[in-house]
Short mmCIF file of C-alpha atoms and ligand atoms in Angstrom, two decimals:
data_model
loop_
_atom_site.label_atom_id
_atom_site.label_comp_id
_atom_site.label_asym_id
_atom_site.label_seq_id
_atom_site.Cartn_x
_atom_site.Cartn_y
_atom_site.Cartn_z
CA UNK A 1 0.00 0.00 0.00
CA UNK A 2 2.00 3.33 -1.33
CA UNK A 3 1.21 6.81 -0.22
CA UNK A 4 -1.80 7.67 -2.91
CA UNK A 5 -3.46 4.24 -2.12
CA UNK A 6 -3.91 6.41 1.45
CA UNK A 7 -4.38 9.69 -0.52
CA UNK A 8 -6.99 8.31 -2.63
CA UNK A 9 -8.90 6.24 0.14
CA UNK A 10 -11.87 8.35 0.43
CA UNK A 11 -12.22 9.75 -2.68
CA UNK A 12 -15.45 8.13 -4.31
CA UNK A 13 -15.38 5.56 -6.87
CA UNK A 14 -12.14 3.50 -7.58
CA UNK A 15 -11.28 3.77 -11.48
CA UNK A 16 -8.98 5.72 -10.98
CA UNK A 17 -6.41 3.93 -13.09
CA UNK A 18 -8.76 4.89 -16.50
CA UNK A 19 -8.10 8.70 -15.66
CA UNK A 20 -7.65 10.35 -19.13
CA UNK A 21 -5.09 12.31 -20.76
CA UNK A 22 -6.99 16.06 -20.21
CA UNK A 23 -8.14 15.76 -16.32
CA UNK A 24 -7.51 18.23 -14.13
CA UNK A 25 -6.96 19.53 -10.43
CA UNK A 26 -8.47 22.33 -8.96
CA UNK A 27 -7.06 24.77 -6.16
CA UNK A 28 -10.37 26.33 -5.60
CA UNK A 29 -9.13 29.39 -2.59
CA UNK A 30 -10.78 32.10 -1.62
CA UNK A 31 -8.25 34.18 -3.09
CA UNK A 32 -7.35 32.26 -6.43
CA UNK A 33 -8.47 29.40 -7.98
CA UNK A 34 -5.32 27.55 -10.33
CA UNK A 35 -6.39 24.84 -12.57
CA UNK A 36 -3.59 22.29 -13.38
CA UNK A 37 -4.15 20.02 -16.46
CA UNK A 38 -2.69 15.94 -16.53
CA UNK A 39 0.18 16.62 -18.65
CA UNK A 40 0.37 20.56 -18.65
CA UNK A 41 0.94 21.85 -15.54
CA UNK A 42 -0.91 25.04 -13.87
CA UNK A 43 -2.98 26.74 -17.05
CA UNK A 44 -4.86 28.99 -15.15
CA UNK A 45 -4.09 31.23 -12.37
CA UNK A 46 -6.62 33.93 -11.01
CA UNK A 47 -8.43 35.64 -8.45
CA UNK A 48 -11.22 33.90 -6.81
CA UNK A 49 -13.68 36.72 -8.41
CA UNK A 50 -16.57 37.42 -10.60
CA UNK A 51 -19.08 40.46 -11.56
CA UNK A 52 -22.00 39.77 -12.83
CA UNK A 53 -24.27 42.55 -14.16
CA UNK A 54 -27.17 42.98 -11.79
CA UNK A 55 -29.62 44.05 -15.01
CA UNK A 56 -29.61 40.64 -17.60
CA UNK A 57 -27.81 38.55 -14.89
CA UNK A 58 -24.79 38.39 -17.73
CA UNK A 59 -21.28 37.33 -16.75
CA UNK A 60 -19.12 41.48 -16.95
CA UNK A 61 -15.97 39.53 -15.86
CA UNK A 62 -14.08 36.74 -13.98
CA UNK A 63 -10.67 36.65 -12.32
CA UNK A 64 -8.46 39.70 -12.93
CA UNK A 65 -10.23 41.82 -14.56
CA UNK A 66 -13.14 41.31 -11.91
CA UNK A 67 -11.17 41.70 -8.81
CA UNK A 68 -9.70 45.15 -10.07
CA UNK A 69 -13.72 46.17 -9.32
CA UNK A 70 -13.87 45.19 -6.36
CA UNK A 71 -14.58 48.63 -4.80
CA UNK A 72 -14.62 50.04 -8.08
CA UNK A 73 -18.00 48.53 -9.59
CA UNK A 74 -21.06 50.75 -10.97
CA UNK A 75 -24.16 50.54 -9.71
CA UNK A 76 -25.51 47.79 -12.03
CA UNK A 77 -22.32 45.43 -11.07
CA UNK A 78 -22.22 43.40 -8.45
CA UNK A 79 -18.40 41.83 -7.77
CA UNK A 80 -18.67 38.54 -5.77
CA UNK A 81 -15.87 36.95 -4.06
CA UNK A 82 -17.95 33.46 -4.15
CA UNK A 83 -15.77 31.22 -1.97
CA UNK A 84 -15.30 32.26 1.42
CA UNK A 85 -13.76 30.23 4.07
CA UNK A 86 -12.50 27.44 1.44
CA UNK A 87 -15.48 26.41 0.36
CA UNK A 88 -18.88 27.34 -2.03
CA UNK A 89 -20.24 30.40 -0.53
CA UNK A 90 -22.56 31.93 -2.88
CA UNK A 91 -23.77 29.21 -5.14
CA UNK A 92 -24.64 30.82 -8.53
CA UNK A 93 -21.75 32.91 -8.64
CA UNK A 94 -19.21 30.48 -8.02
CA UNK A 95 -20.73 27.85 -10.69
CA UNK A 96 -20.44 30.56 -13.20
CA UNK A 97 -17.18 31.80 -12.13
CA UNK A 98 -15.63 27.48 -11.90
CA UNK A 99 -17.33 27.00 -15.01
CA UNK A 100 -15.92 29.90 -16.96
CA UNK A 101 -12.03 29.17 -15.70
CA UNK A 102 -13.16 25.12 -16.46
CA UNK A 103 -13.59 26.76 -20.14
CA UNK A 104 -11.06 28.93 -20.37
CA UNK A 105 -8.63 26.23 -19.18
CA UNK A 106 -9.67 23.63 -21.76
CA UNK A 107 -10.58 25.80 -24.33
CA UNK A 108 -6.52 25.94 -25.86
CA UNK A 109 -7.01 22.09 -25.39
CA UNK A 110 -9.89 20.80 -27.71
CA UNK A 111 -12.84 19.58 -26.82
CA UNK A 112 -12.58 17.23 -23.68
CA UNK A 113 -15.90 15.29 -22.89
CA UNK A 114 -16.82 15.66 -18.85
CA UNK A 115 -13.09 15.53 -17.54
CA UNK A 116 -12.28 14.15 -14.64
CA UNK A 117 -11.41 16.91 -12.14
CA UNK A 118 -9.75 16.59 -8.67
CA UNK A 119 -10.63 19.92 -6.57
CA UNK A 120 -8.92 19.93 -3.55
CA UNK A 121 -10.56 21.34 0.14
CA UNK A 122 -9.97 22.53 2.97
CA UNK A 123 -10.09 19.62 5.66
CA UNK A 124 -12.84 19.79 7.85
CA UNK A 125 -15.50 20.62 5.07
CA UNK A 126 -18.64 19.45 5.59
CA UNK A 127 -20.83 16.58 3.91
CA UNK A 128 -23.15 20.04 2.91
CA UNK A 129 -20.06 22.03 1.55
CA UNK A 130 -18.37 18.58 -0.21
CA UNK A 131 -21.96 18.65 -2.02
CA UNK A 132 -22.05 21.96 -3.16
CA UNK A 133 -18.32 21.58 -4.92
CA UNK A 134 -19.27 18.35 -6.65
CA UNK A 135 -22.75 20.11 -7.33
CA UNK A 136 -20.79 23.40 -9.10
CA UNK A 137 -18.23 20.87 -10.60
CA UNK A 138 -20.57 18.14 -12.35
CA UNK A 139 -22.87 21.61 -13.56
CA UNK A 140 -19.74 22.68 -15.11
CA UNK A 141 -19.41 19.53 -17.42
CA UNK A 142 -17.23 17.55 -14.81
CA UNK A 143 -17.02 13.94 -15.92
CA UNK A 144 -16.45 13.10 -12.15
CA UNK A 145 -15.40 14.36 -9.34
CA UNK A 146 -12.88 13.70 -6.78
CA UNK A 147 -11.80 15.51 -3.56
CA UNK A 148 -8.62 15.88 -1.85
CA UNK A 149 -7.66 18.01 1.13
CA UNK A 150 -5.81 20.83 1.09
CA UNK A 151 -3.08 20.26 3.28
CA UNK A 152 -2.47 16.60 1.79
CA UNK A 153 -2.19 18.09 -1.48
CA UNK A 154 0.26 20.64 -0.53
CA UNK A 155 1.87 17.47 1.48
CA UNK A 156 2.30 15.58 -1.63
CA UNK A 157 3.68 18.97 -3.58
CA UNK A 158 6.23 19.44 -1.18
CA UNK A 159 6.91 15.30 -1.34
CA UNK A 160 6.97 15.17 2.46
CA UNK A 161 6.74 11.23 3.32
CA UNK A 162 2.67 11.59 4.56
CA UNK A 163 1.86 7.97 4.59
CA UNK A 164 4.24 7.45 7.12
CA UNK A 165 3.20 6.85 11.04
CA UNK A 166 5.27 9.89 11.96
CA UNK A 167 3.07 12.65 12.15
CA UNK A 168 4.09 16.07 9.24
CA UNK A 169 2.53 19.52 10.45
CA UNK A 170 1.52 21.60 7.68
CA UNK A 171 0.14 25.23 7.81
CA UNK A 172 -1.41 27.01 4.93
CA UNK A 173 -1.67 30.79 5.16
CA UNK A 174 -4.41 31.38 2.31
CA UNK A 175 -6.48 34.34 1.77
CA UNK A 176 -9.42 33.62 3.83
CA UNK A 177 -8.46 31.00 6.30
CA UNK A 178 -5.20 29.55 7.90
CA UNK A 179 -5.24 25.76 7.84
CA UNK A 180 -3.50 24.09 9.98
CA UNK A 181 -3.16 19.90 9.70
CA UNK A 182 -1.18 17.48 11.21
CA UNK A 183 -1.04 14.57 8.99
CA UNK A 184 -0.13 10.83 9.89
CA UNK A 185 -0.50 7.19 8.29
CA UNK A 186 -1.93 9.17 4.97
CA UNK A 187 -4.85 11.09 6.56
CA UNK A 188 -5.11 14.22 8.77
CA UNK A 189 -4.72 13.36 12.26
CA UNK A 190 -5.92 17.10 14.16
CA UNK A 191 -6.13 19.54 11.59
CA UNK A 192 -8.38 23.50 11.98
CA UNK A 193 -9.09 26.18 9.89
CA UNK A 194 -9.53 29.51 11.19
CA UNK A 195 -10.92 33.11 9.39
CA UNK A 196 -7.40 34.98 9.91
CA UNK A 197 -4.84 34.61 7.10
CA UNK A 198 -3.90 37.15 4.44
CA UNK A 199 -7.46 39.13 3.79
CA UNK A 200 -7.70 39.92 8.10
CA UNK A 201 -3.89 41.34 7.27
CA UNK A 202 -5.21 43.79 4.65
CA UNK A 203 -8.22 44.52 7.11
CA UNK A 204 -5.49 45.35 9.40
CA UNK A 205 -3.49 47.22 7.52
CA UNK A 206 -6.95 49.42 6.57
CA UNK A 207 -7.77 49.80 10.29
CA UNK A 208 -4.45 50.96 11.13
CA UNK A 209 -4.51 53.26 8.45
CA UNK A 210 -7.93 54.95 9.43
CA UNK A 211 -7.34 55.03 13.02
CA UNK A 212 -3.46 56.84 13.20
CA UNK A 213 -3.92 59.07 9.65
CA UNK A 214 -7.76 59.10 9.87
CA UNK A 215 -7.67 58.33 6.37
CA UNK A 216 -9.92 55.51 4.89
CA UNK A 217 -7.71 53.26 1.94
CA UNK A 218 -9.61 50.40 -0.21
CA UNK A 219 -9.24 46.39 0.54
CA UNK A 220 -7.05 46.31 -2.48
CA UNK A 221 -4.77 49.26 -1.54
CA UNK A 222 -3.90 47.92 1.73
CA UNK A 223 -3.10 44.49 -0.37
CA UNK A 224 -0.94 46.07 -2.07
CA UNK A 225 0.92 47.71 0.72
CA UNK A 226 1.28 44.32 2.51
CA UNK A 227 2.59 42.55 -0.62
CA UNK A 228 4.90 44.98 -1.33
CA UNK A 229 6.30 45.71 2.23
CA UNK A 230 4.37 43.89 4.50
CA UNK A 231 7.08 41.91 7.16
CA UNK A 232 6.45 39.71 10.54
CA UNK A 233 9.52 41.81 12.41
CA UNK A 234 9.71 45.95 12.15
CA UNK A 235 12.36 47.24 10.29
CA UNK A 236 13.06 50.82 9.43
CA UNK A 237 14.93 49.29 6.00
CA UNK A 238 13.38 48.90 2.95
CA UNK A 239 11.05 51.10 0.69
CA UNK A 240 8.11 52.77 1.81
CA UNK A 241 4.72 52.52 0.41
CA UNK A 242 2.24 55.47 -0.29
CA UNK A 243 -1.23 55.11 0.09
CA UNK A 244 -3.89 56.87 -1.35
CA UNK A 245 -7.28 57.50 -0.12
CA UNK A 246 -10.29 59.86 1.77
CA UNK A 247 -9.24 61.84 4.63
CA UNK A 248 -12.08 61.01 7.54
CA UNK A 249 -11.69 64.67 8.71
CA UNK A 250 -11.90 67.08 5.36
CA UNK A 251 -13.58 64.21 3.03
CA UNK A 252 -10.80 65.27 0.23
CA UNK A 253 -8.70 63.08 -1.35
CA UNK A 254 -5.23 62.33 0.63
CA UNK A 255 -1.79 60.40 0.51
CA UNK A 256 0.30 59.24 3.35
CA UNK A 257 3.46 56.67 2.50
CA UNK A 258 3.69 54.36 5.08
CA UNK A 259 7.15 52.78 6.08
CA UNK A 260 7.94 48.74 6.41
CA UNK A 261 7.63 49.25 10.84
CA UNK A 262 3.95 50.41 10.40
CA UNK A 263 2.85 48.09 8.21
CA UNK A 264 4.53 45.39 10.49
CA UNK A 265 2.80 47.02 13.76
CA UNK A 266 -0.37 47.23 11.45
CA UNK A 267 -0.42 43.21 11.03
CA UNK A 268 0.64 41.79 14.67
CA UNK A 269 -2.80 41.47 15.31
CA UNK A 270 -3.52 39.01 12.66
CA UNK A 271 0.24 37.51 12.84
CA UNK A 272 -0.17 36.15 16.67
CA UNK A 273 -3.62 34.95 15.92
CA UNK A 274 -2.19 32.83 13.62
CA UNK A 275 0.63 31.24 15.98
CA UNK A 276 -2.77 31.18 18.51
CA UNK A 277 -3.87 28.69 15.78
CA UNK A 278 -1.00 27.04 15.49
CA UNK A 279 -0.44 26.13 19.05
CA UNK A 280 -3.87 24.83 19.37
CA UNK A 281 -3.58 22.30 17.09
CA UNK A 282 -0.58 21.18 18.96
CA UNK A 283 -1.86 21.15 21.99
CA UNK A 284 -5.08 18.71 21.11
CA UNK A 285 -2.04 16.31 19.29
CA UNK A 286 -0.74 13.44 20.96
CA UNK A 287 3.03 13.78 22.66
CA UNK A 288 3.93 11.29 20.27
CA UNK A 289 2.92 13.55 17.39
CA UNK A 290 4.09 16.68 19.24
CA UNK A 291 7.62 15.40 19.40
CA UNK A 292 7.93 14.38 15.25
CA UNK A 293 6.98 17.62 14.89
CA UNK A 294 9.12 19.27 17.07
CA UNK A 295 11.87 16.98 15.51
CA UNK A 296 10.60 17.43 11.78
CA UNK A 297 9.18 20.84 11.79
CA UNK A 298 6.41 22.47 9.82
CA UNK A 299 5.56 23.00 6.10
CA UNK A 300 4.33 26.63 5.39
CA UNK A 301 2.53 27.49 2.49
CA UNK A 302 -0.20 29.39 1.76
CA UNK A 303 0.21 32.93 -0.10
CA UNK A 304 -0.13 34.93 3.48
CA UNK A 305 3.30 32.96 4.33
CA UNK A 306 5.24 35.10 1.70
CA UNK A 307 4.72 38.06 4.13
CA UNK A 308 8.66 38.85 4.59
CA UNK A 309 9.73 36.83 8.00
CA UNK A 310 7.14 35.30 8.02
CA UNK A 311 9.00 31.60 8.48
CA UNK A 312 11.62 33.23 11.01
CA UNK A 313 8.34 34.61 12.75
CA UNK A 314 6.98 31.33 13.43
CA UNK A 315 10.45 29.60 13.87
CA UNK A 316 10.60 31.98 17.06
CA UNK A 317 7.51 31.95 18.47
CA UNK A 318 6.80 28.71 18.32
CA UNK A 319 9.97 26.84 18.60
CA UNK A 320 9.93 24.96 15.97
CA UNK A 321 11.57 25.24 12.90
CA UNK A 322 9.60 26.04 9.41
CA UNK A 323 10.58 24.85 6.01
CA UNK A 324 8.68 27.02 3.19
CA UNK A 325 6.90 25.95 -0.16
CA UNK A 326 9.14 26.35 -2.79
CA UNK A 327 5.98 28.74 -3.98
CA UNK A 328 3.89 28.77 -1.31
CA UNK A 329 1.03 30.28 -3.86
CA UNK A 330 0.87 27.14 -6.55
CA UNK A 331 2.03 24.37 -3.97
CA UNK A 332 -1.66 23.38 -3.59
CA UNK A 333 -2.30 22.73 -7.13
CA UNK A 334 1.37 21.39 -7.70
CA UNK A 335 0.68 18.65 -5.08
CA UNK A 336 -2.86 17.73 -6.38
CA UNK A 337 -1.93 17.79 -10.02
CA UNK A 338 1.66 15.29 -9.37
CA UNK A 339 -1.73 13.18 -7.42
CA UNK A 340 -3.03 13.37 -10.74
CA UNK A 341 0.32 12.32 -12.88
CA UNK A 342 1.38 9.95 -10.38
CA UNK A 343 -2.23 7.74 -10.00
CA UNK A 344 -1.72 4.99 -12.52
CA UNK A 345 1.73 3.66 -11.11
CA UNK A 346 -0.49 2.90 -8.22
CA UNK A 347 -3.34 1.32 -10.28
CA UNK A 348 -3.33 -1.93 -8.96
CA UNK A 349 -2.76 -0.78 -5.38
CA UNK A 350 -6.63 0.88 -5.80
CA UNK A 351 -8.25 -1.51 -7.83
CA UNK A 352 -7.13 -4.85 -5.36
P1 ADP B 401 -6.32 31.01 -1.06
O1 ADP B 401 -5.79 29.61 -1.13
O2 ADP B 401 -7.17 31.27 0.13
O3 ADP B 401 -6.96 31.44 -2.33
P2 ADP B 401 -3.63 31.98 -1.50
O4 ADP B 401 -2.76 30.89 -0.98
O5 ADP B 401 -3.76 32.13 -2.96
O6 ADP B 401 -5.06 31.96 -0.81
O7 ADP B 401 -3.04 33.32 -0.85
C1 ADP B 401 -3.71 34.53 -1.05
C2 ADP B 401 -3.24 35.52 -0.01
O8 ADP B 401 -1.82 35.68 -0.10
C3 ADP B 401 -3.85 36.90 -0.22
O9 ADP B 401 -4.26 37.41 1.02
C4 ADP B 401 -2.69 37.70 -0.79
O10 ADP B 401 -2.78 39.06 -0.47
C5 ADP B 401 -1.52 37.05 -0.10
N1 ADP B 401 -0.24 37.25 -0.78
C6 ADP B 401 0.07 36.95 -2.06
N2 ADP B 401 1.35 37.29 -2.34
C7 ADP B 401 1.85 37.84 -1.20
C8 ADP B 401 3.12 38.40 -0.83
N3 ADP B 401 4.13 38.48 -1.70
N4 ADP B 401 3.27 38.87 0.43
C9 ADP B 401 2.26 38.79 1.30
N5 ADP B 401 1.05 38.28 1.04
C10 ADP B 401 0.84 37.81 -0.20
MG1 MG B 402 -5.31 27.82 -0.58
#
């Protein structure tokens, strides 16, 4: 019995070893969605969004070109962010918005009757939520679909030995939610998800903002602040950031350029809450577990980890030491599409 014979366990239906030349696996986050094709690699790569015009109900646009809306939108628009917390949050939206990047990443492929698509989750999703991805998926011309969680996925990307007894601790920093897993003998053993990762950072760094310049700066501004100088430890080096918005006391338009040490002090909030997760999941593991763990460290991925120090941050506070995705913002995808490649060399090990 091999590592995907563990992988695969749960995942309905068992002919596997038939999986066709065009399937694919889905990193379906509440910040991006990445489609990977058998074969190809990652052909898609976009935000999680879609704006559909409130008038005919028509799709105005997906991905990219919908996020930069967010905020932005006329009347008649409405942007949706559709998944929130991992999983299907508002159900039309999100089939149109999986069904047009389904398209759009098979469309330079031919026609591919119902593919088979693996869309991975975050652990802990319900029977109700597993429902409503298969729902969107088979509505989008999925063949069949097959789950995988999150965490194992990124596991399997990073080729950390997961079917082993020892246990593998792997935290995933995404947009919406920090998942946290500790995963043994192929399946996670204690494993949360909580609503603070890299969208309570921008929240943050908006709060911050408002309450020592009293000036009021979009979602997206304060995204771009953290991405571009957001760090775990304060530093006075590096470039500054200005930041443009509506001055609470006048009402006029304002700027104010924000050095690397604010933004820092902006996002400890957010930052310890995160260890806080971190240290409950070790706490409810077994000593056992606790002491691979302590011996083997953690795997961080996520995009929220590439905040700089992020690792070092951890390392500290936790005492532990962190090893990071080689790109913490694909190794989702990577790990569920090399599930994908790697299936048939363990065909007889899920047909027997
Ligand atoms: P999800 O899986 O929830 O869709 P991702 O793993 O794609 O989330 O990560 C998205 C989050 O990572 C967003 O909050 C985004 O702002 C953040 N992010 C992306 N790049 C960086 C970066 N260089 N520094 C800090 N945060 C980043
Ligand atoms: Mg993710």
């Amino acid at each position: 019995m091999g590592l995907f014979s563990k992988v695969l366990d749960w995942i309905p239906g068992r002919d596997l070893g038939s999986m066709g030349k065009k399937d694919l696996a889905m990193d379906l986050g509440t910040a991006n969605t990445l489609i990977y094709v058998k074969g190809k690699g990652i052909v898609l790569n976009e935000p999680s969004y879609i704006a559909i015009n409130t008038q005919d109900n028509s799709i105005h646009a997906v991905g990219m070109e919908a996020k930069v809306m967010w905020g932005r939108a006329p009347r008649h628009i409405q942007v949706y962010r559709p998944i929130k917390d991992g999983v299907i949050n508002d159900l039309e939206p999100a089939q149109l918005m999986i069904k047009h990047f389904i398209n759009k990443a098979l469309s330079r492929l031919g026609r591919i009757l119902k593919p088979r698509i693996i869309i991975c989750v975050p652990s802990g999703i319900t029977q109700v939520e597993k429902k409503a991805v298969i729902d969107a998926a088979i509505q989008c011309g999925a063949g069949k679909v097959y789950l995988i969680e999150e965490p194992m996925a990124a596991a399997i990307g990073a080729g950390l030995a997961i079917d082993h007894p020892q246990g593998v601790m792997v935290v995933d920093i995404g947009g919406g939610t920090t998942d946290v897993a500790i995963i043994s003998m192929g399946v996670p053993a204690v494993s949360d998800s909580k609503r603070v990762a890299g969208d309570e950072m921008d929240n943050a760094i908006v709060q911050y903002v408002r309450k020592n310049h009293h000036l009021m700066i979009g979602q997206l501004e304060a995204e771009e602040v953290k991405i571009r100088i957001g760090s775990a430890y304060p530093t006075e080096e590096g470039e500054t950031c200005p930041v443009r918005g509506r001055d609470l006391v006048t009402g006029t338009p304002k700027e104010v350029v924000l050095t690397p040490a604010q933004v820092a002090q902006a996002i400890q909030d957010p930052l310890h809450q995160i260890l806080e997760i971190i240290r409950d999941v070790l706490d409810r593991t077994t000593p056992e577990l606790q002491s691979d763990i302590h011996r083997e460290g953690i795997f961080l991925t996520g995009g929220g980890s590439l905040v700089k120090g992020m690792d070092r941050f951890i390392e500290e506070h936790i005492s532990i030491p962190v090893t990071m995705a080689e790109d913490p913002l694909t190794s989702v995808v990577e790990g569920a599409g090399r599930a994908l490649e790697e299936i048939h060399r363990f065909k007889k090990a899920f047909l027997t």
